[in-house]
Short mmCIF file of C-alpha atoms in Angstrom, two decimals:
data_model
loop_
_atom_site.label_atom_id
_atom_site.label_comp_id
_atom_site.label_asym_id
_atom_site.label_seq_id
_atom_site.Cartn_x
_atom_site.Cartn_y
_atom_site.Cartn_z
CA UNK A 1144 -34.46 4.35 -26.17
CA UNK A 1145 -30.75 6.15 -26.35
CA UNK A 1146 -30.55 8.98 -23.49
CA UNK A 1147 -30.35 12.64 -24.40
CA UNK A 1148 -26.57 13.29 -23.78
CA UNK A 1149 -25.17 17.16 -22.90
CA UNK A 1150 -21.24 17.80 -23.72
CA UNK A 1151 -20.02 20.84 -22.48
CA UNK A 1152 -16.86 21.64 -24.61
CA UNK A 1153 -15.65 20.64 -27.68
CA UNK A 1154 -11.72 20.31 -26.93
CA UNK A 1155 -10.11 17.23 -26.13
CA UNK A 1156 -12.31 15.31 -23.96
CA UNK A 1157 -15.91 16.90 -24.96
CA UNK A 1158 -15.17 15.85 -28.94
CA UNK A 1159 -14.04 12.07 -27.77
CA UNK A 1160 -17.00 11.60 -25.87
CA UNK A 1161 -18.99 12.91 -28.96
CA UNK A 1162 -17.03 10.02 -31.17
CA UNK A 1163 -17.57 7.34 -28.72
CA UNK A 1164 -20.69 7.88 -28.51
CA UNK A 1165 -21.10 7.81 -32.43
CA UNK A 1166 -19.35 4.79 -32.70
CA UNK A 1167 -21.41 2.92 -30.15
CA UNK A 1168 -24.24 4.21 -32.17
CA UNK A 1169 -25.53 6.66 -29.97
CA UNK A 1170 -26.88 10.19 -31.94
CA UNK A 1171 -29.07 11.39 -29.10
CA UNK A 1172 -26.71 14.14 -28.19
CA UNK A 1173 -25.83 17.88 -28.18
CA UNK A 1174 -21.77 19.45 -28.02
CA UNK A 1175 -21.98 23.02 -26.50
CA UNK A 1176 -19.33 25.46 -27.34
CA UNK A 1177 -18.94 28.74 -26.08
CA UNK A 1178 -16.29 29.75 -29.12
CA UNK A 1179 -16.64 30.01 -32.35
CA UNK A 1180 -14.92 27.00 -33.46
CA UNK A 1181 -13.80 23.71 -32.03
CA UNK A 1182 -10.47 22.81 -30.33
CA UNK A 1183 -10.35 23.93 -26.57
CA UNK A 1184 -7.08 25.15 -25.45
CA UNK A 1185 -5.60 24.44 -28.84
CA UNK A 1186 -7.68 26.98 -30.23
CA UNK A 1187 -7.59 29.46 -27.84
CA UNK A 1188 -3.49 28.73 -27.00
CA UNK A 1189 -1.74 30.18 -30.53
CA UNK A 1190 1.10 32.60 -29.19
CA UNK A 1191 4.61 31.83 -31.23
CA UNK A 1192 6.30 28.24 -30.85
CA UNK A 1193 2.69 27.19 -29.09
CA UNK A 1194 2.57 23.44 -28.80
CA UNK A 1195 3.02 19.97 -26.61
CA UNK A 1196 5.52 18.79 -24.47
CA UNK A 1197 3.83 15.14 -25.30
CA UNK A 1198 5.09 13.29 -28.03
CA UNK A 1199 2.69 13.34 -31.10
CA UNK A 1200 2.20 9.91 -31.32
CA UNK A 1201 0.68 9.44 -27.60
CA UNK A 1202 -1.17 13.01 -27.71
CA UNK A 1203 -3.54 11.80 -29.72
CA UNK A 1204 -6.78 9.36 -29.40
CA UNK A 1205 -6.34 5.80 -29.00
CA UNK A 1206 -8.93 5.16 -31.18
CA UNK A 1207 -7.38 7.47 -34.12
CA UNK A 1208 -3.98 6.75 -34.59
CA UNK A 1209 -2.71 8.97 -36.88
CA UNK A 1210 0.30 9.01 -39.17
CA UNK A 1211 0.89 12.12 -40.44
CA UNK A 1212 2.53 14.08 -37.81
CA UNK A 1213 5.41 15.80 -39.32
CA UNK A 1214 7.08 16.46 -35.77
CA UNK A 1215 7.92 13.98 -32.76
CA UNK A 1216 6.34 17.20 -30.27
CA UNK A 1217 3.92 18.44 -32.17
CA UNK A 1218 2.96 22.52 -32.59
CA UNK A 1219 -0.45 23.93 -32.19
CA UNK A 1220 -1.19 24.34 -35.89
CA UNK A 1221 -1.18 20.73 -36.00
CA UNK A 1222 -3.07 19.69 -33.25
CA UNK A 1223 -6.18 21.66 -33.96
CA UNK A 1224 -6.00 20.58 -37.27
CA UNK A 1225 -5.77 16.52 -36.13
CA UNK A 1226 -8.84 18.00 -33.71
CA UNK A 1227 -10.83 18.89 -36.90
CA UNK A 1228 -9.41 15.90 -38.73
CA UNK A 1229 -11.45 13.74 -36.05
CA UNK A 1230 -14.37 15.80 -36.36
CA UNK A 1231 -14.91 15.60 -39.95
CA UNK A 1232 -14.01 12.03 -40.28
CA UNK A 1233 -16.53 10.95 -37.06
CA UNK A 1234 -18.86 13.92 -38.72
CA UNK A 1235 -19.55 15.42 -35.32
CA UNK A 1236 -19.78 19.30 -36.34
CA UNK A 1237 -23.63 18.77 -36.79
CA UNK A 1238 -23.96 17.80 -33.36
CA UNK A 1239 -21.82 21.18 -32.05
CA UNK A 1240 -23.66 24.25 -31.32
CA UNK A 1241 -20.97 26.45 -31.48
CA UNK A 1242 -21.10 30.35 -29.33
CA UNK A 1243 -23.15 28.69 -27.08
CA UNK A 1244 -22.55 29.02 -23.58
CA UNK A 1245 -23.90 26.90 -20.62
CA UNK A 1246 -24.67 29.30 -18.11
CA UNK A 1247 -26.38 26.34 -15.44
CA UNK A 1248 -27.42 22.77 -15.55
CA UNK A 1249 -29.54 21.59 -12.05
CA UNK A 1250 -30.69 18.76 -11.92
CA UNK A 1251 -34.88 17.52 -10.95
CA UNK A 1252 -36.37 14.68 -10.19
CA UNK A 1253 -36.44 13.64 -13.87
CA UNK A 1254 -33.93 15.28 -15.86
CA UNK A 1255 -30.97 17.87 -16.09
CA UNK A 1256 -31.80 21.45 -16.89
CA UNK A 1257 -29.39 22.63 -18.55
CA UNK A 1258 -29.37 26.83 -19.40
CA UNK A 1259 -27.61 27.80 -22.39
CA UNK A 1260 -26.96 31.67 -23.73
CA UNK A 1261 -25.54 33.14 -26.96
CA UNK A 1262 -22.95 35.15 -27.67
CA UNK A 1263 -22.30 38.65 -25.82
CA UNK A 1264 -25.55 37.59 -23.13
CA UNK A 1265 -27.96 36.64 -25.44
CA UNK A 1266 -31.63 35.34 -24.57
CA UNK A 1267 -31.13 32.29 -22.24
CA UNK A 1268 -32.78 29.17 -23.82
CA UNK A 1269 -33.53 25.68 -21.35
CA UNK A 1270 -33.65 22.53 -22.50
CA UNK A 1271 -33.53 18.83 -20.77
CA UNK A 1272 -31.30 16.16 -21.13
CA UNK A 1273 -30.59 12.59 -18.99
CA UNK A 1274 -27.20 12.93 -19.07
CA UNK A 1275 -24.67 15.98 -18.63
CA UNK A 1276 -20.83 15.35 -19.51
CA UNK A 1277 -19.08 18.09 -18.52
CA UNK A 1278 -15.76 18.53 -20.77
CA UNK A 1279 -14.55 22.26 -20.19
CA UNK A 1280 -10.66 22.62 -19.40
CA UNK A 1281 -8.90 24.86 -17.11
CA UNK A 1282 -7.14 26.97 -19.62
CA UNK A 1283 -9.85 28.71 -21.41
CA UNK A 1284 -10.50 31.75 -19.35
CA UNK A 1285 -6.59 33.30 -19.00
CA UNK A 1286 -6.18 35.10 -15.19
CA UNK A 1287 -4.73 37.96 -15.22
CA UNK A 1288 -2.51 39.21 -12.14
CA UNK A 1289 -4.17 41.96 -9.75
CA UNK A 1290 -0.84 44.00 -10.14
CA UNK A 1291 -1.21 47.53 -8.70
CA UNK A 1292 -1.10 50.29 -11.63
CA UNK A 1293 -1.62 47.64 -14.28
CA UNK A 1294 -4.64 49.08 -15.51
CA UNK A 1295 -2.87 52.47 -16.23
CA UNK A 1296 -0.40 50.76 -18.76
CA UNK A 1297 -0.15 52.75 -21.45
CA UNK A 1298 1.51 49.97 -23.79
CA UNK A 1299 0.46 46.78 -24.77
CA UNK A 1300 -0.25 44.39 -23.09
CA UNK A 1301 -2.21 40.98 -23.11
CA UNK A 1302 -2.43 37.56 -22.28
CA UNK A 1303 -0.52 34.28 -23.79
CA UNK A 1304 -3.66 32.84 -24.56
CA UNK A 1305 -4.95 35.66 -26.00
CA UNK A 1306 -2.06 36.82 -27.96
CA UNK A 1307 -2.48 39.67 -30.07
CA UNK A 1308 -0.70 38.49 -33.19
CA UNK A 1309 -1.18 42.28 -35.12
CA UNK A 1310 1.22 43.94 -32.46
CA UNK A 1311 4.98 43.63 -34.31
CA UNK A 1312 7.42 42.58 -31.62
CA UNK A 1313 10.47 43.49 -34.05
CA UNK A 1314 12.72 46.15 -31.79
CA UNK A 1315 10.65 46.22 -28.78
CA UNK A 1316 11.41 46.31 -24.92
CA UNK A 1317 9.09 43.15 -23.98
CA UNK A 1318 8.46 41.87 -20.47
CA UNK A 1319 7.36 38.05 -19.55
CA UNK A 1320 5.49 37.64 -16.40
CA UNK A 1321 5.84 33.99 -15.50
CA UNK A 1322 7.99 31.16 -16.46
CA UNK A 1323 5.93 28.30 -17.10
CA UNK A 1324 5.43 26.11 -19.68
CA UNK A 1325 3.80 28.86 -22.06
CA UNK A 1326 6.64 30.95 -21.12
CA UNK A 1327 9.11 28.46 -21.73
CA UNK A 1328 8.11 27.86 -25.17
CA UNK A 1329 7.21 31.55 -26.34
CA UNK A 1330 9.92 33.19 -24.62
CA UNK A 1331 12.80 31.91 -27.42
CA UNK A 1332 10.31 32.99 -30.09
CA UNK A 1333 10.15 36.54 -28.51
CA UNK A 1334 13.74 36.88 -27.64
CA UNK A 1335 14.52 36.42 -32.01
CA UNK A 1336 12.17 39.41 -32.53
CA UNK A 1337 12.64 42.32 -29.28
CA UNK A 1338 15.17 44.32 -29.20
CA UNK A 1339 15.35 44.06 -25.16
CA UNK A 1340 13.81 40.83 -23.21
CA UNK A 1341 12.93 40.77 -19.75
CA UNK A 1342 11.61 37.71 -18.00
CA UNK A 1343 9.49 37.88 -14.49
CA UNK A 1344 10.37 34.34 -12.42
CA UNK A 1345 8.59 33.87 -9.11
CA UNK A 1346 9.08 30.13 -9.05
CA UNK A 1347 12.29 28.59 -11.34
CA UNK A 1348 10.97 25.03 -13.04
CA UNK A 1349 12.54 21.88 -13.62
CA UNK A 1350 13.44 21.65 -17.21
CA UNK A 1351 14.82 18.52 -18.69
CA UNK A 1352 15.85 18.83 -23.06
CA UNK A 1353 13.25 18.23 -25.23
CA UNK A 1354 14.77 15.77 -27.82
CA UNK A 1355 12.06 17.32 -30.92
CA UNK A 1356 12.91 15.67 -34.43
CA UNK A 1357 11.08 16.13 -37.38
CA UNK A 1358 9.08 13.16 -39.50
CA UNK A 1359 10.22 13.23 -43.02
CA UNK A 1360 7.88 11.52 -46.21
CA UNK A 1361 9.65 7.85 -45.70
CA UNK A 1362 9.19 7.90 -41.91
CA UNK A 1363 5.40 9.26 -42.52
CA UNK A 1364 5.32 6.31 -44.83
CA UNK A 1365 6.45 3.78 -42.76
CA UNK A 1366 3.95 4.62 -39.58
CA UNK A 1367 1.01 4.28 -43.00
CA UNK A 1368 2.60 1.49 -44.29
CA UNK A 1369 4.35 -1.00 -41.64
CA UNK A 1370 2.15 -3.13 -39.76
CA UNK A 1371 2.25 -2.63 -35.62
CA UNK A 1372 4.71 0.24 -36.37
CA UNK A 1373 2.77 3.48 -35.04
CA UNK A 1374 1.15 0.85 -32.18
CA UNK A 1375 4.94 0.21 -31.38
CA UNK A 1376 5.81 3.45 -30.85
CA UNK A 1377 2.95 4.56 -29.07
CA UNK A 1378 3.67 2.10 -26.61
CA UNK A 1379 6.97 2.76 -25.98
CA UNK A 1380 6.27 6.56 -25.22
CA UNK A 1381 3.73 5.38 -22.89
CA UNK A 1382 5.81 2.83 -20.97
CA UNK A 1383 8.81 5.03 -20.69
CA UNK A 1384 6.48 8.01 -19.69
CA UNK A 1385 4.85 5.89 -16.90
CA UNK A 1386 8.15 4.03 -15.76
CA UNK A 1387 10.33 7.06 -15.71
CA UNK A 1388 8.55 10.39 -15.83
CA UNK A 1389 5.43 9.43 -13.38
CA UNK A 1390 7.64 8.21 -10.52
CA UNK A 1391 9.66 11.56 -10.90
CA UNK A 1392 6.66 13.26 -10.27
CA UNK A 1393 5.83 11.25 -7.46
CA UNK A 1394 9.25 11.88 -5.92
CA UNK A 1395 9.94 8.37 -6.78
CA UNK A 1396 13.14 6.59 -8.37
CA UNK A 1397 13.77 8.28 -11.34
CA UNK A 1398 13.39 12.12 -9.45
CA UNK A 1399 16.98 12.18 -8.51
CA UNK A 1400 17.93 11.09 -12.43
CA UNK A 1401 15.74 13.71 -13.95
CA UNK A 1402 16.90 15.80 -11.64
CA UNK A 1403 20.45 15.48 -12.64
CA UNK A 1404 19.66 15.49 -16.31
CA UNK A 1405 18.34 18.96 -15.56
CA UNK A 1406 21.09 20.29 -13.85
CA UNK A 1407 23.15 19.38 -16.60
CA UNK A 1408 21.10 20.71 -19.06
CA UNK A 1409 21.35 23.91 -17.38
CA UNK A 1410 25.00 23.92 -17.39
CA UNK A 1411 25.00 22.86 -20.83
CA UNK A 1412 22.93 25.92 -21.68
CA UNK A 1413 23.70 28.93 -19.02
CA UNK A 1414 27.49 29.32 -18.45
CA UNK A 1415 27.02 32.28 -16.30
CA UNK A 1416 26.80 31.04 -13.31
CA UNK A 1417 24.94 33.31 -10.93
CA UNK A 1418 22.25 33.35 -13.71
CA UNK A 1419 22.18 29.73 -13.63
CA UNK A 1420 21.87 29.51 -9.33
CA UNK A 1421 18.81 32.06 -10.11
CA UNK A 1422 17.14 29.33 -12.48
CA UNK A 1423 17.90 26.40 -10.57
#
């Protein structure tokens, strides 16, 4: 007999564990989602030029290779929708309980527990399962710093990841807390639309170019179309990813030649150079 199987989250991980298990023929299972619809941090995440520093072809399951990206680094408009792609074609939405929180899973001597609530704190409902995967991310409830008068802001304010996409930007003074990744990809969107910019740096980042193409028809074509293409590429993403970008990380060999790529980036990009000393 197949276990009873609890997903928590239906992003990335908590929607390939649903798949897998299809595919090894395994329907005994539940996806809980606390949203409304499926996609994780590519749901939530949709503030302007959202998207992944990853090329396409690697950010994507093993499993589903998929040929109809239309950029090398894809945006999130595309990335939920190869998320739903997957779910239709595996047809896991029957199995996802969407605005469905799990509030607590303990475990007995037999079985997990596991607590679940509706939207808005709605009745709590318990039901047992043998197995609990637990695939929430880190991204899905935004913090928001404890900054003293904050709360007596009388403009608008709000969250990346919970970007208010009815306020009009066009000719306003806009500040940017943080400089992260987010940052560094909605900040050029912003800057097109405000009249006045201001960005809040505690920490500057590394930041190398990001060499983003677009995939016209013929090269859509030839990943469909030429054997061991789309395989090929994959693989060569992945091997220069783990021979060059992983030991940078690691302070390895290639830290010093990212490092220098950056610098010159910067140069290429900020000629004022007391600016550039602040970003470095």
């Amino acid at each position: 007999m197949a276990p009873s199987v609890a997903i928590i989250g239906a992003g990335f991980g908590g929607l390939c564990m649903a798949i897998q298990l299809e595919r090894a023929g395994i329907r005994s299972y539940t996806v809980f989602e606390k949203a409304a619809g499926l996609g994780g941090t590519w749901r939530d995440n949709s503030y302007p030029g959202a998207g992944c520093d990853i090329p396409s072809h690697l950010y994507s399951y093993s499993f589903e290779k998929y040929a109809s990206w239309t950029r090398r680094y894809p945006e999130q408009p595309e990335i939920l929708g190869y998320l739903e792609h997957c779910a239709d074609k595996y047809d896991i939405r029957r199995k996802i309980r969407f605005n469905t929180e799990v509030r607590r899973a303990a475990f007995d001597d037999a079985s997990w527990q596991v607590t679940t609530a509706g939207p808005e704190g709605g009745d709590e409902h318990t039901e047992a399962f043998d197995v609990v995967v637990v695939s929430v991310g880190q991204l899905n409830r935004p913090r928001l710093p404890g900054l003293p008068g904050m709360a007596d802001f009388e403009g608008v304010s709000f969250h990346s990841a919970r970007w208010n996409h009815d306020h009009d930007l066009t000719g306003r003074r806009v500040a940017v807390i943080g400089n992260g990744s987010s940052a560094a990809q909605l900040i050029p969107r912003v800057a097109e639309q405000a009249e006045h910019l201001d960005v809040f740096q505690r920490t500057p980042n590394w930041v190398i170019p990001k060499p983003d193409a677009a995939f016209g028809p013929p090269a859509r074509l030839a990943f469909r179309m030429v054997p061991g293409l789309q395989r090929a590429y994959r693989e060569w993403i992945y091997r220069y990813a783990e021979v060059t970008l992983y030991p940078a990380l690691a302070q390895g060999w290639s830290a010093d030649l990212l490092r220098k790529r950056a610098l010159r980036h910067l140069r290429d990009q900020v000629p004022d150079p007391v600016l550039r000393a602040k970003l470095t």
